[in-house]
Coordinates of C-alpha atoms in Angstrom, one line a residue:
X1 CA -3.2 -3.1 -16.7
X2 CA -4.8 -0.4 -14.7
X3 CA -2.9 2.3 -13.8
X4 CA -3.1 3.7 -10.0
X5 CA -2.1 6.7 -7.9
X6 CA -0.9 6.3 -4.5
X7 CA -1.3 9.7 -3.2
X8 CA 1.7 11.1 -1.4
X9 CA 2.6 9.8 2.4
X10 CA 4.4 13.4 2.8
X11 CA 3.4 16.8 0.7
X12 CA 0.2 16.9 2.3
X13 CA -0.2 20.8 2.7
X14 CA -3.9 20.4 3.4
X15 CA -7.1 18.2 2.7
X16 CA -7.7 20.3 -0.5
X17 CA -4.3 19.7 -1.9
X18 CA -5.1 16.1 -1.6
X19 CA -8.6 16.7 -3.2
X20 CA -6.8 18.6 -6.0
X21 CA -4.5 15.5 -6.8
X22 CA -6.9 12.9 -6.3
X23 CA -8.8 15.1 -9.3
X24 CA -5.9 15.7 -11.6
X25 CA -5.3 11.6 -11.5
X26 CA -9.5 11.3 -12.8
X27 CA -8.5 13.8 -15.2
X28 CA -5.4 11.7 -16.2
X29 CA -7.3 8.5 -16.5
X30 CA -5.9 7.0 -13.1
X31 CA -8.2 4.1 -11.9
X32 CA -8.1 4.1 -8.3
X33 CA -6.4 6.9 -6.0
X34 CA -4.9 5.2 -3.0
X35 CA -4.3 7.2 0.4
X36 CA -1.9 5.7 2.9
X37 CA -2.6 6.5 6.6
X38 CA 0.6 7.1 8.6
X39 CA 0.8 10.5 10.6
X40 CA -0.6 12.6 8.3
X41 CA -4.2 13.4 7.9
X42 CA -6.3 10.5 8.7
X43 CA -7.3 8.3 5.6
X44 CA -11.1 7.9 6.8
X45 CA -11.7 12.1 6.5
X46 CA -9.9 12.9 3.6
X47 CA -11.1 9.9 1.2
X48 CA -14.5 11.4 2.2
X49 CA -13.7 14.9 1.1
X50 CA -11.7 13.2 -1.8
X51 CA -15.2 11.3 -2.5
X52 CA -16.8 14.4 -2.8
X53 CA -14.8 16.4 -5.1
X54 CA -14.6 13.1 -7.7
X55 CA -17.0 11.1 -10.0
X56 CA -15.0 8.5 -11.6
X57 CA -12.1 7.7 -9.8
X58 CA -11.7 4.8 -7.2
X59 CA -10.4 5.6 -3.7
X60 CA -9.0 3.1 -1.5
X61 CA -6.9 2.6 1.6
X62 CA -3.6 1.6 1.1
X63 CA -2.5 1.1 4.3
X64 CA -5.3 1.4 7.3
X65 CA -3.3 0.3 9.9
X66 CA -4.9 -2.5 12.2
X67 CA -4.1 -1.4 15.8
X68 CA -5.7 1.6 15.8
X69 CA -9.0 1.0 15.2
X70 CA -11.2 -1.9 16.2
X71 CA -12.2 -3.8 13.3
X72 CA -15.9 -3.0 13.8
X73 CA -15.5 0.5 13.4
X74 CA -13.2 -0.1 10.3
X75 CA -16.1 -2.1 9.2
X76 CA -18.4 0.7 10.0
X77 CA -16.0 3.6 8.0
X78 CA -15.6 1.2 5.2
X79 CA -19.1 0.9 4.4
X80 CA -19.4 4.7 5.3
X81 CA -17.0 6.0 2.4
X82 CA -18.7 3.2 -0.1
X83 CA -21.7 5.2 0.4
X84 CA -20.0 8.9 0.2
X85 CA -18.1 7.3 -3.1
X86 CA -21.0 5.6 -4.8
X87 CA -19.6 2.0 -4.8
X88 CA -15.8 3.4 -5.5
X89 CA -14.4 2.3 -2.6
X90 CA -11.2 -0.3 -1.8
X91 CA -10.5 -1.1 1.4
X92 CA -6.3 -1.6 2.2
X93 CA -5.3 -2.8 5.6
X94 CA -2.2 -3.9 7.2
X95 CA -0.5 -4.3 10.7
X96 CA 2.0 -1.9 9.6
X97 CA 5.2 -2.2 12.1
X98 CA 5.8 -1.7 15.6
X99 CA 8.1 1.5 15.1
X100 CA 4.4 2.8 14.5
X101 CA 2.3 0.8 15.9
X102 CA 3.9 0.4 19.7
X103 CA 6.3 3.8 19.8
X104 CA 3.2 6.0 18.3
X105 CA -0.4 4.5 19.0
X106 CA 1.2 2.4 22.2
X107 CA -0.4 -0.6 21.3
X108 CA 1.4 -4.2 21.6
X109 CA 2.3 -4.7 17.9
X110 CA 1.6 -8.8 19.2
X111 CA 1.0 -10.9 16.5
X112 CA 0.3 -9.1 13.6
X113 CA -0.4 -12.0 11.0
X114 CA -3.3 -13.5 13.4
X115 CA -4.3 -9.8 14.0
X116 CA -5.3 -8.6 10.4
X117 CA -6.8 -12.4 9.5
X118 CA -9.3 -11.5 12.3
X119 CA -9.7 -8.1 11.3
X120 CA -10.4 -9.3 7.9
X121 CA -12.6 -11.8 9.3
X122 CA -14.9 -9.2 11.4
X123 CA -14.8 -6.3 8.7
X124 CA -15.9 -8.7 6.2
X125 CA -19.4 -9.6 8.2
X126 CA -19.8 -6.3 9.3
X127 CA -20.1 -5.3 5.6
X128 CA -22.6 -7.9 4.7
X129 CA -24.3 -6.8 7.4
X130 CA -24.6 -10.0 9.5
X131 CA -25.2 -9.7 13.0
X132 CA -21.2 -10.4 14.1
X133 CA -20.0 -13.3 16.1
X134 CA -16.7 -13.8 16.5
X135 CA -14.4 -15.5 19.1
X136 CA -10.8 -14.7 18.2
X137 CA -7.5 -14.4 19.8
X138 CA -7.7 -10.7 19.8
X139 CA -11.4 -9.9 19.4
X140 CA -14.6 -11.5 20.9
X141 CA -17.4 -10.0 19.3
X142 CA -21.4 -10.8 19.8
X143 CA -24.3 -8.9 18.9
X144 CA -22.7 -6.1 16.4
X145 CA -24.7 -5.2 13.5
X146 CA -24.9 -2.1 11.6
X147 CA -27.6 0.2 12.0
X148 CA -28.0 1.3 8.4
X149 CA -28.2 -0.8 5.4
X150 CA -24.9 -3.1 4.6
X151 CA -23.4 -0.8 1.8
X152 CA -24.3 -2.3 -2.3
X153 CA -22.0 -3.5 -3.8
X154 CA -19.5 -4.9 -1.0
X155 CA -16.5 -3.3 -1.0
X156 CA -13.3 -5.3 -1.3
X157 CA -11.0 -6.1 1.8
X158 CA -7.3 -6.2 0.5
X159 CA -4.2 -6.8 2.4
X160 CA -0.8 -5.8 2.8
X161 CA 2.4 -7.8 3.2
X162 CA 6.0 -8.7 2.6
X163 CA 6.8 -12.3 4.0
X164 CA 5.6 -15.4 2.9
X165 CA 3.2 -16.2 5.6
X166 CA 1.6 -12.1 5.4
X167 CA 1.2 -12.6 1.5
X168 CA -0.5 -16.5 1.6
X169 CA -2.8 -15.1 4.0
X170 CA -3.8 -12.2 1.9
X171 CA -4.6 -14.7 -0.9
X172 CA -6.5 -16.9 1.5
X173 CA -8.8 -14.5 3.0
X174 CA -8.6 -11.2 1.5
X175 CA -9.6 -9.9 -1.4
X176 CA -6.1 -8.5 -2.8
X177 CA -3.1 -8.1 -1.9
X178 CA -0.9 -4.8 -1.5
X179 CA 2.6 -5.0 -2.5
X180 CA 5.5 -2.6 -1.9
X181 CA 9.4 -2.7 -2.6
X182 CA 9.6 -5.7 -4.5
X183 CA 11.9 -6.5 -7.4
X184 CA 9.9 -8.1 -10.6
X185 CA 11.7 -11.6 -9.6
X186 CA 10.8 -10.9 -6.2
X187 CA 7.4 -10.3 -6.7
X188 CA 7.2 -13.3 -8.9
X189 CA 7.9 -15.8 -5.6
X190 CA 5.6 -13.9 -3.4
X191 CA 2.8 -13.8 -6.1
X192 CA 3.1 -18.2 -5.7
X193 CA 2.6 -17.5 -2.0
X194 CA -0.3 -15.5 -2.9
X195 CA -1.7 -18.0 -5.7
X196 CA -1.6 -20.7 -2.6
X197 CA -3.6 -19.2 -0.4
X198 CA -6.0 -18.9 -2.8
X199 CA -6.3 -21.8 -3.6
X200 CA -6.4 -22.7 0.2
X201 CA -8.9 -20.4 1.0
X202 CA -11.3 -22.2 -2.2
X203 CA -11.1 -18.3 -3.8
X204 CA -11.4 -17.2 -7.4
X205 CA -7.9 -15.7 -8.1
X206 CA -9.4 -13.7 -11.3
X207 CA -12.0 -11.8 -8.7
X208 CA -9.0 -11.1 -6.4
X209 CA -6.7 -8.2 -7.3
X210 CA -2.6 -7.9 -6.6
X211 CA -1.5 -3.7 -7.0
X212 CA 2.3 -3.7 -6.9
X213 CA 3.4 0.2 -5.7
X214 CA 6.4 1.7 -7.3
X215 CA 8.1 4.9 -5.8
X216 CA 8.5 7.0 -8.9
X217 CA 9.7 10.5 -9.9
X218 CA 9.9 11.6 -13.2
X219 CA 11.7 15.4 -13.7
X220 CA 13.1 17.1 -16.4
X221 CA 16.3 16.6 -13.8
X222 CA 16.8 12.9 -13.9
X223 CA 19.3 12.8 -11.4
X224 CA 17.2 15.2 -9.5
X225 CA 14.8 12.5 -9.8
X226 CA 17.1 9.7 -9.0
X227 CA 17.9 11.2 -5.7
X228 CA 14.1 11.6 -4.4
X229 CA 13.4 8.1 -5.1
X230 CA 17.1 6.7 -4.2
X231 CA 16.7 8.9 -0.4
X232 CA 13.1 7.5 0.2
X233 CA 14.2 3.6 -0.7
X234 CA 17.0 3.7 2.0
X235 CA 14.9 5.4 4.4
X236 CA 11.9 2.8 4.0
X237 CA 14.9 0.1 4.1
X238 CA 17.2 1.6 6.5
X239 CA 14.4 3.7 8.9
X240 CA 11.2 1.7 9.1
X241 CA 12.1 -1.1 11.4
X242 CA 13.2 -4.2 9.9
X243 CA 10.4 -5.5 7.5
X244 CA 11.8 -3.6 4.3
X245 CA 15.0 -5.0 4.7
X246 CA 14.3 -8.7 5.6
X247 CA 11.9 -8.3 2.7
X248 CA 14.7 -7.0 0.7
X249 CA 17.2 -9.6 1.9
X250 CA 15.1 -12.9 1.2
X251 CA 14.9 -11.2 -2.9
X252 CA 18.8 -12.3 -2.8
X253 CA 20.1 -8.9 -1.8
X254 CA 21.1 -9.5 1.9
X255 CA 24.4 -7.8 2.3
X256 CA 22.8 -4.8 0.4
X257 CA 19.8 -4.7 2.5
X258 CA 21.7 -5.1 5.9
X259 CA 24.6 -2.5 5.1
X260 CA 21.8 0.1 4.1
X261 CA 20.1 -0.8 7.5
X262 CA 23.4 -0.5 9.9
X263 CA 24.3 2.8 8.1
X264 CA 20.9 4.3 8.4
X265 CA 21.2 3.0 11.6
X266 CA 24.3 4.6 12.6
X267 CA 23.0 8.0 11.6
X268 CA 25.0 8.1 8.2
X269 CA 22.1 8.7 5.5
X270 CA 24.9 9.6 3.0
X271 CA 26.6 6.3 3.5
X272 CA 23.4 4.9 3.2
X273 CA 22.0 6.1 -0.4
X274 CA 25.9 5.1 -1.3
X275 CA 24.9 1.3 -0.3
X276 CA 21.9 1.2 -2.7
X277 CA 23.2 0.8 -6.6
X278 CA 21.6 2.0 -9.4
X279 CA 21.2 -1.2 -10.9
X280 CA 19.4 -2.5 -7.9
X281 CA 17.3 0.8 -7.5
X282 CA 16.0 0.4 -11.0
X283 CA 14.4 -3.0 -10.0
X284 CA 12.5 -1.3 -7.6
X285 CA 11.6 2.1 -8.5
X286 CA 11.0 4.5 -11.4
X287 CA 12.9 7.4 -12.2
X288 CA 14.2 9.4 -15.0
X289 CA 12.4 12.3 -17.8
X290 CA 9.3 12.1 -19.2
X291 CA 11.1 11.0 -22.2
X292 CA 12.5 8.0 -20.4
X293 CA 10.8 7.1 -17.2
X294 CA 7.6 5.8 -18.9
X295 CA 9.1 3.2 -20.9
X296 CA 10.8 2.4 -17.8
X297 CA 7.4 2.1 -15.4
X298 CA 6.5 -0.3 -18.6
X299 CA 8.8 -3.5 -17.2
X300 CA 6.8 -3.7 -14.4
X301 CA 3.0 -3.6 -16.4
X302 CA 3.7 -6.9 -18.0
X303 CA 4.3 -9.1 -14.3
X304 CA 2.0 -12.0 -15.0
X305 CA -0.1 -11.9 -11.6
X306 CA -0.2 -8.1 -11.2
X307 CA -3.7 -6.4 -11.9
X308 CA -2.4 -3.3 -11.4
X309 CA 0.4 -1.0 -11.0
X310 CA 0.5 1.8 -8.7
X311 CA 2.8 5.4 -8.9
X312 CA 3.7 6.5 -5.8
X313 CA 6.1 9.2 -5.1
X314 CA 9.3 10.0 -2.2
X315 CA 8.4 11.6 0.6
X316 CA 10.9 14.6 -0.6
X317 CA 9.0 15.3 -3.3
X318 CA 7.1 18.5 -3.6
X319 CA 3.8 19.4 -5.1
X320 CA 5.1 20.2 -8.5
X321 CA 7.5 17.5 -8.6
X322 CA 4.1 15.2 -7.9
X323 CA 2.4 16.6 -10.6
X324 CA 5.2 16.1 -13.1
X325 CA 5.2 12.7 -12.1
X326 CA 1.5 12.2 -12.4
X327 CA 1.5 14.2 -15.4
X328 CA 4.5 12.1 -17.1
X329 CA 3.3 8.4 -16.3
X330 CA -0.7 8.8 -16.8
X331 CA -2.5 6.2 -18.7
X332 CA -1.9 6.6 -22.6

């Protein structure tokens, strides 16, 4: 199974740091280095600098939110950094939530399924450079086309999603699907969702391409280590609107998922860690030395329906602690 990087939501110190990491992982043997945009530096920029200063590795979005750009000029960035990259580029997007989406770009968060299908729909004919036509619920398009070439090879349009409905649709129209925060039996009923929109959707499940993210931190401190990942899985859970914890409740931990939410909630972070068990934290994360943690990323590589695993890190963790982690979980 490939083996991804998910560069880091938080220690983002500047552009060249995130060059610098994106590097070490094509030194490591990392296939793809995936940048999230959130309210950092904006994903479009720094994948360009990123394409740049690599030669091997792939770079992807993983998320581009879809409220804050119209899909033609994601269409027009996407085939942008495919040329910068040289054909390395993976395009990621998502509706993201409406703690982001209506409290920081003020944008009706609205219907976000029907929003990324027709984003999906419109970026995908602005990258085979057709002239676009599109009547849509959100978007009425005529007479777009790109003024330079349609990029060669097409770049892939993933998706991201937790529900049911989210993840059938990625399988049915988009070329991948992004997971996050899932349990391997959890995983295992969304991947059928997944599977059946393929098949709805007439696709060829072996072209399309499911990367499961796992929050990891591997230290010579394990508990050190356990911390990091245990305070960024209640704040995704307990702090990111509600997605992460309905996600969290339909795997069969409800009571877990809703008294991490009401502490967080409350304003009681402490109480909140407290509510998430080790047992359950090592379904869904990756921590420990680089003696142990490795064998431990291993349960997840072997998910029938996964083509690849990505290591992404808490939003505590520091520079060094990134590169231990990269360093400690890099493709044998």
């Amino acid at each position: 199974m490939p083996r991804d990087v998910f560069l880091p939501v938080a220690a983002q110190p500047s552009v060249d740091a995130l060059v610098e990491q994106a590097q070490l992982g094509e030194q490591l043997g990392y296939d793809t280095a995936w940048l999230p945009e959130t309210w950092g530096r904006d994903a479009v920029t720094t994948l360009t600098c990123i394409a740049q200063g690599t030669d091997d590795i792939d770079i992807g979005t993983s998320i581009m939110p879809v409220y804050s750009r119209s899909p033609a000029l994601i269409g027009q960035s996407a085939a942008t950094l495919q040329e910068v990259s040289d054909g390395r580029f993976r395009l990621g997007l998502g509706p993201s939530g409406p703690v982001v989406i209506e409290n920081w770009h003020g944008v009706d968060f609205g219907n976000p399924l029907r929003r990324t299908r027709e984003t999906v729909d419109v970026v995908k004919q602005v990258l085979a450079g057709e002239e676009v036509t599109y009547d849509g619920e959100y978007f009425d398009l005529e007479g777009f086309r790109l003024r330079c070439d349609p990029p060669e090879p097409t770049p892939p349009v993933d998706a991201a999603g937790m529900g049911p409905k989210a993840v059938e649709l990625a399988g049915r129209f988009a070329d991948g699907w992004h997971a996050l925060l899932f349990t391997r039996d959890g995983i295992r009923d969304r991947l059928e969702d997944f599977d059946r929109g393929s098949e709805m959707g007439d696709r060829d499940r072996d072209d399309q391409r499911v990367t499961l993210s796992l929050t990891c931190c591997v230290l010579d401190d394990a508990e050190e280590a356990k911390s990091l990942v245990k305070q960024h899985t209640a704040f995704y859970i307990g702090g990111m609107g509600t997605f992460y914890r309905d996600s969290l409740a339909r795997q069969g931990h409800e009571e877990t998922a809703h008294e991490i939410y009401d502490h967080w909630q409350d304003g009681d972070q402490a109480a909140a860690m407290d509510a998430l068990d080790d047992d359950l934290l090592e379904e869904i994360a990756v921590w420990g030395t680089p003696d142990t943690a490795p064998d431990h990323f291993e349960r997840f590589a072997d998910i029938d329906g996964v083509e690849s695993a990505s290591v992404s890190f808490p939003r505590g963790a520091d520079l060094d602690q990134i590169e231990s982690t990269m360093r400690a979980l890099a493709p044998e």
